[in-house]
Amino acid sequence: MRQGLTRHAYGIKSYKDWKKLEGVNWSKVDKPTVEHQGLKNHIDELYKGGSVGNGSTQDAVRFERATGLDVKGSSHSQKAGDRLRGIEKLMNTEKLSDSDRQAAQRVADDLRDALSSGT
Amino acid sequence: MIDKYSPAPSTVAFSKKLLGIFPELENTPGFDKSNWDLPYLFITDFRKYVISVFRKVKQEVRTRGHASHEDRLKQVFQIFEDNVNSSDDAVRNLIRAGFLETFDLDVSDQEYDELKAMLGPKTRAALVLACEEDSK
């Protein structure tokens, strides 16, 4: 078993096996619909779809941290971190509608949770 | 709190390098220079620049039979070909998860195929893995 990984990671060979992985707290935040163009850009980049969990970068990070394996040839932790900082910056500087702000907050919280998983 | 998510210095250096080689990308609509220290945001803006140059090249070829910007496009793709399998994990991830994974978001299917054909073999293989794997 790879050192430092969850005991459930044993036998997982690829991100395509993600459904076999137990004990991971997958994202409960599906892709939100938002109006603000800058926020929409972040959301589109984070929710490409497919792959692992609900198809979000957050779930790619959770998989990578639980198994030590890449998703589609790369690690997604810095992508998640940069996008989190971008969303936080946007929330601090842009005027957002209440629903956009709530969506941004949910996604930011999910990113933080993913980045703290497996640590 | 926020410092624990700081980007890898090599990816910031790579972004600065691109900004230095392609200063004209600052004129791309939607480009935000303040993102250069968040490389995954920067690389998305950079992709928009690449797509805008590609469209300019196509337009020039249609109207004049040759394209003055074609060398810029080749230069971009050569940089990615040289770095897509970089021994620096952070730079390799930036190209794959930042530039290639969502490469299809801003282009039509036809443009995607045309751009894909212009990529070097290593970048094209990485694109297929990052962007097409799940649609098979």
PDB file of C-alpha atoms in Angstrom:
ATOM      1  CA  MET A   1       0.000   0.000   0.000  1.00  0.00           C
ATOM      2  CA  ARG A   2       1.287   3.463  -0.853  1.00  0.00           C
ATOM      3  CA  GLN A   3       2.452   5.284   2.232  1.00  0.00           C
ATOM      4  CA  GLY A   4       0.129   7.878   3.750  1.00  0.00           C
ATOM      5  CA  LEU A   5      -2.920   6.935   1.697  1.00  0.00           C
ATOM      6  CA  THR A   6      -6.297   5.790   2.953  1.00  0.00           C
ATOM      7  CA  ARG A   7      -6.647   2.075   3.614  1.00  0.00           C
ATOM      8  CA  HIS A   8      -9.373   2.023   0.951  1.00  0.00           C
ATOM      9  CA  ALA A   9      -6.924   3.023  -1.799  1.00  0.00           C
ATOM     10  CA  TYR A  10      -5.452  -0.449  -2.063  1.00  0.00           C
ATOM     11  CA  GLY A  11      -6.239  -2.047  -5.432  1.00  0.00           C
ATOM     12  CA  ILE A  12      -7.245   1.222  -7.123  1.00  0.00           C
ATOM     13  CA  LYS A  13      -5.156   1.426 -10.300  1.00  0.00           C
ATOM     14  CA  SER A  14      -6.725   4.315 -12.184  1.00  0.00           C
ATOM     15  CA  TYR A  15      -9.135   7.208 -11.746  1.00  0.00           C
ATOM     16  CA  LYS A  16     -11.602   5.082 -13.704  1.00  0.00           C
ATOM     17  CA  ASP A  17     -11.828   2.873 -10.582  1.00  0.00           C
ATOM     18  CA  TRP A  18     -13.036   5.779  -8.447  1.00  0.00           C
ATOM     19  CA  LYS A  19     -16.370   4.120  -7.627  1.00  0.00           C
ATOM     20  CA  LYS A  20     -14.475   1.302  -5.888  1.00  0.00           C
ATOM     21  CA  LEU A  21     -12.872   3.793  -3.549  1.00  0.00           C
ATOM     22  CA  GLU A  22     -14.551   3.785  -0.134  1.00  0.00           C
ATOM     23  CA  GLY A  23     -14.319   6.299   2.668  1.00  0.00           C
ATOM     24  CA  VAL A  24     -14.088   9.412   0.492  1.00  0.00           C
ATOM     25  CA  ASN A  25     -16.421  12.298   1.252  1.00  0.00           C
ATOM     26  CA  TRP A  26     -17.303  13.143  -2.372  1.00  0.00           C
ATOM     27  CA  SER A  27     -18.602  16.577  -3.316  1.00  0.00           C
ATOM     28  CA  LYS A  28     -22.208  17.416  -2.564  1.00  0.00           C
ATOM     29  CA  VAL A  29     -21.933  20.643  -4.573  1.00  0.00           C
ATOM     30  CA  ASP A  30     -23.037  20.082  -8.139  1.00  0.00           C
ATOM     31  CA  LYS A  31     -22.344  22.636 -10.865  1.00  0.00           C
ATOM     32  CA  PRO A  32     -24.268  25.801 -10.001  1.00  0.00           C
ATOM     33  CA  THR A  33     -25.820  28.112 -12.571  1.00  0.00           C
ATOM     34  CA  VAL A  34     -24.522  31.662 -12.093  1.00  0.00           C
ATOM     35  CA  GLU A  35     -24.934  35.025 -13.822  1.00  0.00           C
ATOM     36  CA  HIS A  36     -21.649  36.852 -13.178  1.00  0.00           C
ATOM     37  CA  GLN A  37     -19.322  36.167 -16.127  1.00  0.00           C
ATOM     38  CA  GLY A  38     -16.126  36.012 -14.079  1.00  0.00           C
ATOM     39  CA  LEU A  39     -17.679  33.568 -11.623  1.00  0.00           C
ATOM     40  CA  LYS A  40     -19.106  31.535 -14.509  1.00  0.00           C
ATOM     41  CA  ASN A  41     -15.581  31.219 -15.949  1.00  0.00           C
ATOM     42  CA  HIS A  42     -14.361  29.751 -12.654  1.00  0.00           C
ATOM     43  CA  ILE A  43     -17.313  27.355 -12.451  1.00  0.00           C
ATOM     44  CA  ASP A  44     -16.884  26.169 -16.064  1.00  0.00           C
ATOM     45  CA  GLU A  45     -13.206  25.466 -15.446  1.00  0.00           C
ATOM     46  CA  LEU A  46     -13.942  23.566 -12.226  1.00  0.00           C
ATOM     47  CA  TYR A  47     -16.827  21.477 -13.581  1.00  0.00           C
ATOM     48  CA  LYS A  48     -15.567  20.041 -16.852  1.00  0.00           C
ATOM     49  CA  GLY A  49     -17.651  16.921 -16.214  1.00  0.00           C
ATOM     50  CA  GLY A  50     -16.885  13.229 -16.452  1.00  0.00           C
ATOM     51  CA  SER A  51     -13.983  11.495 -14.731  1.00  0.00           C
ATOM     52  CA  VAL A  52     -14.390  11.227 -10.973  1.00  0.00           C
ATOM     53  CA  GLY A  53     -17.234  11.853  -8.519  1.00  0.00           C
ATOM     54  CA  ASN A  54     -19.468  14.650  -9.800  1.00  0.00           C
ATOM     55  CA  GLY A  55     -16.886  15.584 -12.428  1.00  0.00           C
ATOM     56  CA  SER A  56     -15.533  18.543 -10.499  1.00  0.00           C
ATOM     57  CA  THR A  57     -11.924  19.498  -9.853  1.00  0.00           C
ATOM     58  CA  GLN A  58     -12.773  19.162  -6.149  1.00  0.00           C
ATOM     59  CA  ASP A  59     -13.516  15.450  -6.558  1.00  0.00           C
ATOM     60  CA  ALA A  60     -10.415  14.963  -8.711  1.00  0.00           C
ATOM     61  CA  VAL A  61      -8.400  16.377  -5.788  1.00  0.00           C
ATOM     62  CA  ARG A  62     -10.179  14.080  -3.295  1.00  0.00           C
ATOM     63  CA  PHE A  63      -9.379  11.051  -5.472  1.00  0.00           C
ATOM     64  CA  GLU A  64      -5.743  12.081  -5.915  1.00  0.00           C
ATOM     65  CA  ARG A  65      -5.256  12.643  -2.187  1.00  0.00           C
ATOM     66  CA  ALA A  66      -6.877   9.336  -1.276  1.00  0.00           C
ATOM     67  CA  THR A  67      -4.930   7.259  -3.788  1.00  0.00           C
ATOM     68  CA  GLY A  68      -1.779   9.149  -4.778  1.00  0.00           C
ATOM     69  CA  LEU A  69      -2.821   8.666  -8.420  1.00  0.00           C
ATOM     70  CA  ASP A  70      -3.335  11.378 -11.046  1.00  0.00           C
ATOM     71  CA  VAL A  71      -6.624  12.028 -12.806  1.00  0.00           C
ATOM     72  CA  LYS A  72      -6.289  12.163 -16.609  1.00  0.00           C
ATOM     73  CA  GLY A  73      -2.532  12.555 -16.498  1.00  0.00           C
ATOM     74  CA  SER A  74      -2.243  15.364 -13.979  1.00  0.00           C
ATOM     75  CA  SER A  75      -2.673  16.463 -10.396  1.00  0.00           C
ATOM     76  CA  HIS A  76      -5.428  18.996  -9.723  1.00  0.00           C
ATOM     77  CA  SER A  77      -4.444  20.434  -6.318  1.00  0.00           C
ATOM     78  CA  GLN A  78      -2.890  23.654  -7.593  1.00  0.00           C
ATOM     79  CA  LYS A  79      -5.745  24.145 -10.034  1.00  0.00           C
ATOM     80  CA  ALA A  80      -8.137  23.911  -7.061  1.00  0.00           C
ATOM     81  CA  GLY A  81      -5.979  26.271  -4.972  1.00  0.00           C
ATOM     82  CA  ASP A  82      -5.632  28.891  -7.703  1.00  0.00           C
ATOM     83  CA  ARG A  83      -9.353  28.773  -8.482  1.00  0.00           C
ATOM     84  CA  LEU A  84     -10.164  29.082  -4.761  1.00  0.00           C
ATOM     85  CA  ARG A  85      -8.010  32.184  -4.522  1.00  0.00           C
ATOM     86  CA  GLY A  86      -9.608  33.540  -7.702  1.00  0.00           C
ATOM     87  CA  ILE A  87     -13.136  33.014  -6.335  1.00  0.00           C
ATOM     88  CA  GLU A  88     -12.204  34.560  -2.977  1.00  0.00           C
ATOM     89  CA  LYS A  89     -10.710  37.566  -4.788  1.00  0.00           C
ATOM     90  CA  LEU A  90     -13.843  37.908  -6.890  1.00  0.00           C
ATOM     91  CA  MET A  91     -16.104  37.688  -3.817  1.00  0.00           C
ATOM     92  CA  ASN A  92     -14.083  40.464  -2.165  1.00  0.00           C
ATOM     93  CA  THR A  93     -13.997  42.804  -5.144  1.00  0.00           C
ATOM     94  CA  GLU A  94     -17.056  42.203  -7.331  1.00  0.00           C
ATOM     95  CA  LYS A  95     -20.718  42.974  -6.786  1.00  0.00           C
ATOM     96  CA  LEU A  96     -22.506  39.633  -6.920  1.00  0.00           C
ATOM     97  CA  SER A  97     -26.196  38.826  -6.705  1.00  0.00           C
ATOM     98  CA  ASP A  98     -27.263  36.967  -3.549  1.00  0.00           C
ATOM     99  CA  SER A  99     -27.633  33.682  -5.429  1.00  0.00           C
ATOM    100  CA  ASP A 100     -24.223  34.068  -7.131  1.00  0.00           C
ATOM    101  CA  ARG A 101     -22.596  34.892  -3.807  1.00  0.00           C
ATOM    102  CA  GLN A 102     -24.145  31.830  -2.180  1.00  0.00           C
ATOM    103  CA  ALA A 103     -23.016  29.638  -5.088  1.00  0.00           C
ATOM    104  CA  ALA A 104     -19.488  31.074  -4.904  1.00  0.00           C
ATOM    105  CA  GLN A 105     -19.396  30.419  -1.161  1.00  0.00           C
ATOM    106  CA  ARG A 106     -20.552  26.794  -1.570  1.00  0.00           C
ATOM    107  CA  VAL A 107     -17.958  26.086  -4.254  1.00  0.00           C
ATOM    108  CA  ALA A 108     -15.198  27.837  -2.262  1.00  0.00           C
ATOM    109  CA  ASP A 109     -16.090  25.778   0.836  1.00  0.00           C
ATOM    110  CA  ASP A 110     -16.051  22.589  -1.262  1.00  0.00           C
ATOM    111  CA  LEU A 111     -12.626  23.506  -2.675  1.00  0.00           C
ATOM    112  CA  ARG A 112     -11.270  24.115   0.836  1.00  0.00           C
ATOM    113  CA  ASP A 113     -12.700  20.814   2.016  1.00  0.00           C
ATOM    114  CA  ALA A 114     -11.144  18.935  -0.925  1.00  0.00           C
ATOM    115  CA  LEU A 115      -7.768  20.589  -0.376  1.00  0.00           C
ATOM    116  CA  SER A 116      -7.784  19.602   3.270  1.00  0.00           C
ATOM    117  CA  SER A 117      -8.771  15.990   2.542  1.00  0.00           C
ATOM    118  CA  GLY A 118      -6.211  13.253   3.095  1.00  0.00           C
ATOM    119  CA  THR A 119      -4.099  15.480   5.297  1.00  0.00           C
TER     120      THR A 119
ATOM    121  CA  MET B   1      -5.057  30.341   5.714  1.00  0.00           C
ATOM    122  CA  ILE B   2      -4.684  31.412   2.117  1.00  0.00           C
ATOM    123  CA  ASP B   3      -0.900  30.907   2.061  1.00  0.00           C
ATOM    124  CA  LYS B   4      -1.251  27.138   2.167  1.00  0.00           C
ATOM    125  CA  TYR B   5      -2.752  27.316  -1.344  1.00  0.00           C
ATOM    126  CA  SER B   6       0.084  29.371  -2.812  1.00  0.00           C
ATOM    127  CA  PRO B   7       0.992  28.347  -6.368  1.00  0.00           C
ATOM    128  CA  ALA B   8       4.229  26.525  -7.131  1.00  0.00           C
ATOM    129  CA  PRO B   9       6.971  29.086  -7.926  1.00  0.00           C
ATOM    130  CA  SER B  10       7.878  27.250 -11.147  1.00  0.00           C
ATOM    131  CA  THR B  11       4.340  27.768 -12.503  1.00  0.00           C
ATOM    132  CA  VAL B  12       4.483  31.480 -11.666  1.00  0.00           C
ATOM    133  CA  ALA B  13       7.843  31.627 -13.463  1.00  0.00           C
ATOM    134  CA  PHE B  14       6.352  29.788 -16.459  1.00  0.00           C
ATOM    135  CA  SER B  15       3.460  32.295 -16.589  1.00  0.00           C
ATOM    136  CA  LYS B  16       5.875  35.231 -16.427  1.00  0.00           C
ATOM    137  CA  LYS B  17       7.933  33.637 -19.190  1.00  0.00           C
ATOM    138  CA  LEU B  18       4.848  33.373 -21.429  1.00  0.00           C
ATOM    139  CA  LEU B  19       3.889  36.962 -20.641  1.00  0.00           C
ATOM    140  CA  GLY B  20       7.422  38.034 -21.570  1.00  0.00           C
ATOM    141  CA  ILE B  21       7.445  36.154 -24.886  1.00  0.00           C
ATOM    142  CA  PHE B  22       3.898  37.130 -25.859  1.00  0.00           C
ATOM    143  CA  PRO B  23       3.389  40.675 -24.471  1.00  0.00           C
ATOM    144  CA  GLU B  24       0.625  41.241 -27.029  1.00  0.00           C
ATOM    145  CA  LEU B  25      -1.625  38.875 -25.076  1.00  0.00           C
ATOM    146  CA  GLU B  26      -2.413  41.809 -22.785  1.00  0.00           C
ATOM    147  CA  ASN B  27      -4.558  43.145 -25.627  1.00  0.00           C
ATOM    148  CA  THR B  28      -6.691  39.994 -25.714  1.00  0.00           C
ATOM    149  CA  PRO B  29     -10.287  40.761 -24.641  1.00  0.00           C
ATOM    150  CA  GLY B  30     -10.866  39.535 -21.098  1.00  0.00           C
ATOM    151  CA  PHE B  31      -7.163  39.199 -20.286  1.00  0.00           C
ATOM    152  CA  ASP B  32      -6.463  40.100 -16.656  1.00  0.00           C
ATOM    153  CA  LYS B  33      -2.787  40.832 -16.036  1.00  0.00           C
ATOM    154  CA  SER B  34      -3.338  40.623 -12.276  1.00  0.00           C
ATOM    155  CA  ASN B  35      -3.808  36.864 -12.694  1.00  0.00           C
ATOM    156  CA  TRP B  36      -0.200  36.159 -13.604  1.00  0.00           C
ATOM    157  CA  ASP B  37       0.508  35.136  -9.989  1.00  0.00           C
ATOM    158  CA  LEU B  38      -2.366  32.613 -10.130  1.00  0.00           C
ATOM    159  CA  PRO B  39      -1.063  30.458 -12.977  1.00  0.00           C
ATOM    160  CA  TYR B  40      -4.245  28.428 -13.521  1.00  0.00           C
ATOM    161  CA  LEU B  41      -6.189  31.638 -14.072  1.00  0.00           C
ATOM    162  CA  PHE B  42      -3.422  33.064 -16.226  1.00  0.00           C
ATOM    163  CA  ILE B  43      -3.206  29.962 -18.426  1.00  0.00           C
ATOM    164  CA  THR B  44      -6.948  30.168 -19.143  1.00  0.00           C
ATOM    165  CA  ASP B  45      -6.488  33.746 -20.325  1.00  0.00           C
ATOM    166  CA  PHE B  46      -3.478  32.591 -22.323  1.00  0.00           C
ATOM    167  CA  ARG B  47      -5.624  29.948 -24.025  1.00  0.00           C
ATOM    168  CA  LYS B  48      -8.046  32.702 -25.056  1.00  0.00           C
ATOM    169  CA  TYR B  49      -5.083  34.536 -26.607  1.00  0.00           C
ATOM    170  CA  VAL B  50      -4.028  31.396 -28.499  1.00  0.00           C
ATOM    171  CA  ILE B  51      -7.560  30.951 -29.831  1.00  0.00           C
ATOM    172  CA  SER B  52      -7.742  34.605 -30.884  1.00  0.00           C
ATOM    173  CA  VAL B  53      -4.431  34.262 -32.794  1.00  0.00           C
ATOM    174  CA  PHE B  54      -5.668  31.043 -34.406  1.00  0.00           C
ATOM    175  CA  ARG B  55      -8.838  32.793 -35.604  1.00  0.00           C
ATOM    176  CA  LYS B  56      -6.763  35.722 -36.902  1.00  0.00           C
ATOM    177  CA  VAL B  57      -4.540  33.316 -38.845  1.00  0.00           C
ATOM    178  CA  LYS B  58      -7.553  31.610 -40.413  1.00  0.00           C
ATOM    179  CA  GLN B  59      -9.047  34.974 -41.360  1.00  0.00           C
ATOM    180  CA  GLU B  60      -5.761  36.151 -42.914  1.00  0.00           C
ATOM    181  CA  VAL B  61      -5.345  32.948 -44.906  1.00  0.00           C
ATOM    182  CA  ARG B  62      -8.898  33.321 -46.216  1.00  0.00           C
ATOM    183  CA  THR B  63      -8.495  36.959 -47.258  1.00  0.00           C
ATOM    184  CA  ARG B  64      -4.782  37.256 -48.177  1.00  0.00           C
ATOM    185  CA  GLY B  65      -3.600  33.723 -48.742  1.00  0.00           C
ATOM    186  CA  HIS B  66      -0.965  33.951 -46.022  1.00  0.00           C
ATOM    187  CA  ALA B  67      -0.899  34.668 -42.302  1.00  0.00           C
ATOM    188  CA  SER B  68       1.481  37.034 -40.552  1.00  0.00           C
ATOM    189  CA  HIS B  69       0.670  35.595 -37.123  1.00  0.00           C
ATOM    190  CA  GLU B  70       1.259  31.948 -37.959  1.00  0.00           C
ATOM    191  CA  ASP B  71       4.777  31.959 -36.499  1.00  0.00           C
ATOM    192  CA  ARG B  72       3.400  33.140 -33.145  1.00  0.00           C
ATOM    193  CA  LEU B  73       1.040  30.195 -33.069  1.00  0.00           C
ATOM    194  CA  LYS B  74       3.847  27.763 -33.925  1.00  0.00           C
ATOM    195  CA  GLN B  75       5.977  29.345 -31.207  1.00  0.00           C
ATOM    196  CA  VAL B  76       3.218  28.813 -28.605  1.00  0.00           C
ATOM    197  CA  PHE B  77       2.721  25.189 -29.562  1.00  0.00           C
ATOM    198  CA  GLN B  78       6.472  24.523 -29.525  1.00  0.00           C
ATOM    199  CA  ILE B  79       6.716  25.874 -25.959  1.00  0.00           C
ATOM    200  CA  PHE B  80       3.922  23.531 -24.896  1.00  0.00           C
ATOM    201  CA  GLU B  81       5.493  20.616 -26.759  1.00  0.00           C
ATOM    202  CA  ASP B  82       8.774  21.283 -24.927  1.00  0.00           C
ATOM    203  CA  ASN B  83       7.069  21.439 -21.512  1.00  0.00           C
ATOM    204  CA  VAL B  84       4.069  19.073 -21.636  1.00  0.00           C
ATOM    205  CA  ASN B  85       6.189  16.227 -20.276  1.00  0.00           C
ATOM    206  CA  SER B  86       8.366  18.491 -18.140  1.00  0.00           C
ATOM    207  CA  SER B  87      10.254  16.918 -15.258  1.00  0.00           C
ATOM    208  CA  ASP B  88       8.768  19.737 -13.182  1.00  0.00           C
ATOM    209  CA  ASP B  89       5.461  18.225 -12.027  1.00  0.00           C
ATOM    210  CA  ALA B  90       3.853  21.605 -11.358  1.00  0.00           C
ATOM    211  CA  VAL B  91       4.534  22.936 -14.874  1.00  0.00           C
ATOM    212  CA  ARG B  92       3.416  19.654 -16.453  1.00  0.00           C
ATOM    213  CA  ASN B  93       0.192  19.771 -14.415  1.00  0.00           C
ATOM    214  CA  LEU B  94      -0.402  23.407 -15.369  1.00  0.00           C
ATOM    215  CA  ILE B  95      -0.252  22.598 -19.081  1.00  0.00           C
ATOM    216  CA  ARG B  96      -2.363  19.454 -18.786  1.00  0.00           C
ATOM    217  CA  ALA B  97      -4.976  20.406 -16.140  1.00  0.00           C
ATOM    218  CA  GLY B  98      -4.970  24.153 -16.854  1.00  0.00           C
ATOM    219  CA  PHE B  99      -4.501  24.553 -20.600  1.00  0.00           C
ATOM    220  CA  LEU B 100      -5.500  21.240 -22.191  1.00  0.00           C
ATOM    221  CA  GLU B 101      -8.229  19.800 -19.934  1.00  0.00           C
ATOM    222  CA  THR B 102     -10.737  22.515 -20.783  1.00  0.00           C
ATOM    223  CA  PHE B 103      -9.341  23.254 -24.247  1.00  0.00           C
ATOM    224  CA  ASP B 104     -12.750  22.533 -25.803  1.00  0.00           C
ATOM    225  CA  LEU B 105     -14.666  25.121 -23.747  1.00  0.00           C
ATOM    226  CA  ASP B 106     -13.995  28.118 -25.970  1.00  0.00           C
ATOM    227  CA  VAL B 107     -13.907  26.571 -29.463  1.00  0.00           C
ATOM    228  CA  SER B 108     -16.266  24.869 -31.905  1.00  0.00           C
ATOM    229  CA  ASP B 109     -15.773  21.180 -32.702  1.00  0.00           C
ATOM    230  CA  GLN B 110     -14.196  22.115 -36.045  1.00  0.00           C
ATOM    231  CA  GLU B 111     -11.806  24.597 -34.429  1.00  0.00           C
ATOM    232  CA  TYR B 112     -10.905  22.009 -31.818  1.00  0.00           C
ATOM    233  CA  ASP B 113      -9.947  19.501 -34.519  1.00  0.00           C
ATOM    234  CA  GLU B 114      -7.967  22.109 -36.469  1.00  0.00           C
ATOM    235  CA  LEU B 115      -6.077  23.254 -33.380  1.00  0.00           C
ATOM    236  CA  LYS B 116      -5.449  19.674 -32.314  1.00  0.00           C
ATOM    237  CA  ALA B 117      -3.862  18.949 -35.703  1.00  0.00           C
ATOM    238  CA  MET B 118      -1.443  21.847 -35.165  1.00  0.00           C
ATOM    239  CA  LEU B 119      -0.155  20.543 -31.828  1.00  0.00           C
ATOM    240  CA  GLY B 120       3.055  18.583 -31.496  1.00  0.00           C
ATOM    241  CA  PRO B 121       2.699  14.829 -30.937  1.00  0.00           C
ATOM    242  CA  LYS B 122       3.344  14.909 -27.176  1.00  0.00           C
ATOM    243  CA  THR B 123       0.892  17.774 -26.614  1.00  0.00           C
ATOM    244  CA  ARG B 124      -1.715  16.075 -28.820  1.00  0.00           C
ATOM    245  CA  ALA B 125      -1.444  12.848 -26.827  1.00  0.00           C
ATOM    246  CA  ALA B 126      -1.825  14.822 -23.583  1.00  0.00           C
ATOM    247  CA  LEU B 127      -4.858  16.628 -25.022  1.00  0.00           C
ATOM    248  CA  VAL B 128      -6.560  13.340 -25.880  1.00  0.00           C
ATOM    249  CA  LEU B 129      -5.969  12.073 -22.341  1.00  0.00           C
ATOM    250  CA  ALA B 130      -7.001  15.311 -20.619  1.00  0.00           C
ATOM    251  CA  CYS B 131      -9.904  16.377 -22.789  1.00  0.00           C
ATOM    252  CA  GLU B 132     -11.304  13.416 -24.707  1.00  0.00           C
ATOM    253  CA  GLU B 133     -10.792  10.387 -22.496  1.00  0.00           C
ATOM    254  CA  ASP B 134     -14.231  10.519 -20.857  1.00  0.00           C
ATOM    255  CA  SER B 135     -16.173  11.145 -24.041  1.00  0.00           C
ATOM    256  CA  LYS B 136     -15.030   7.885 -25.619  1.00  0.00           C
TER     257      LYS B 136
END
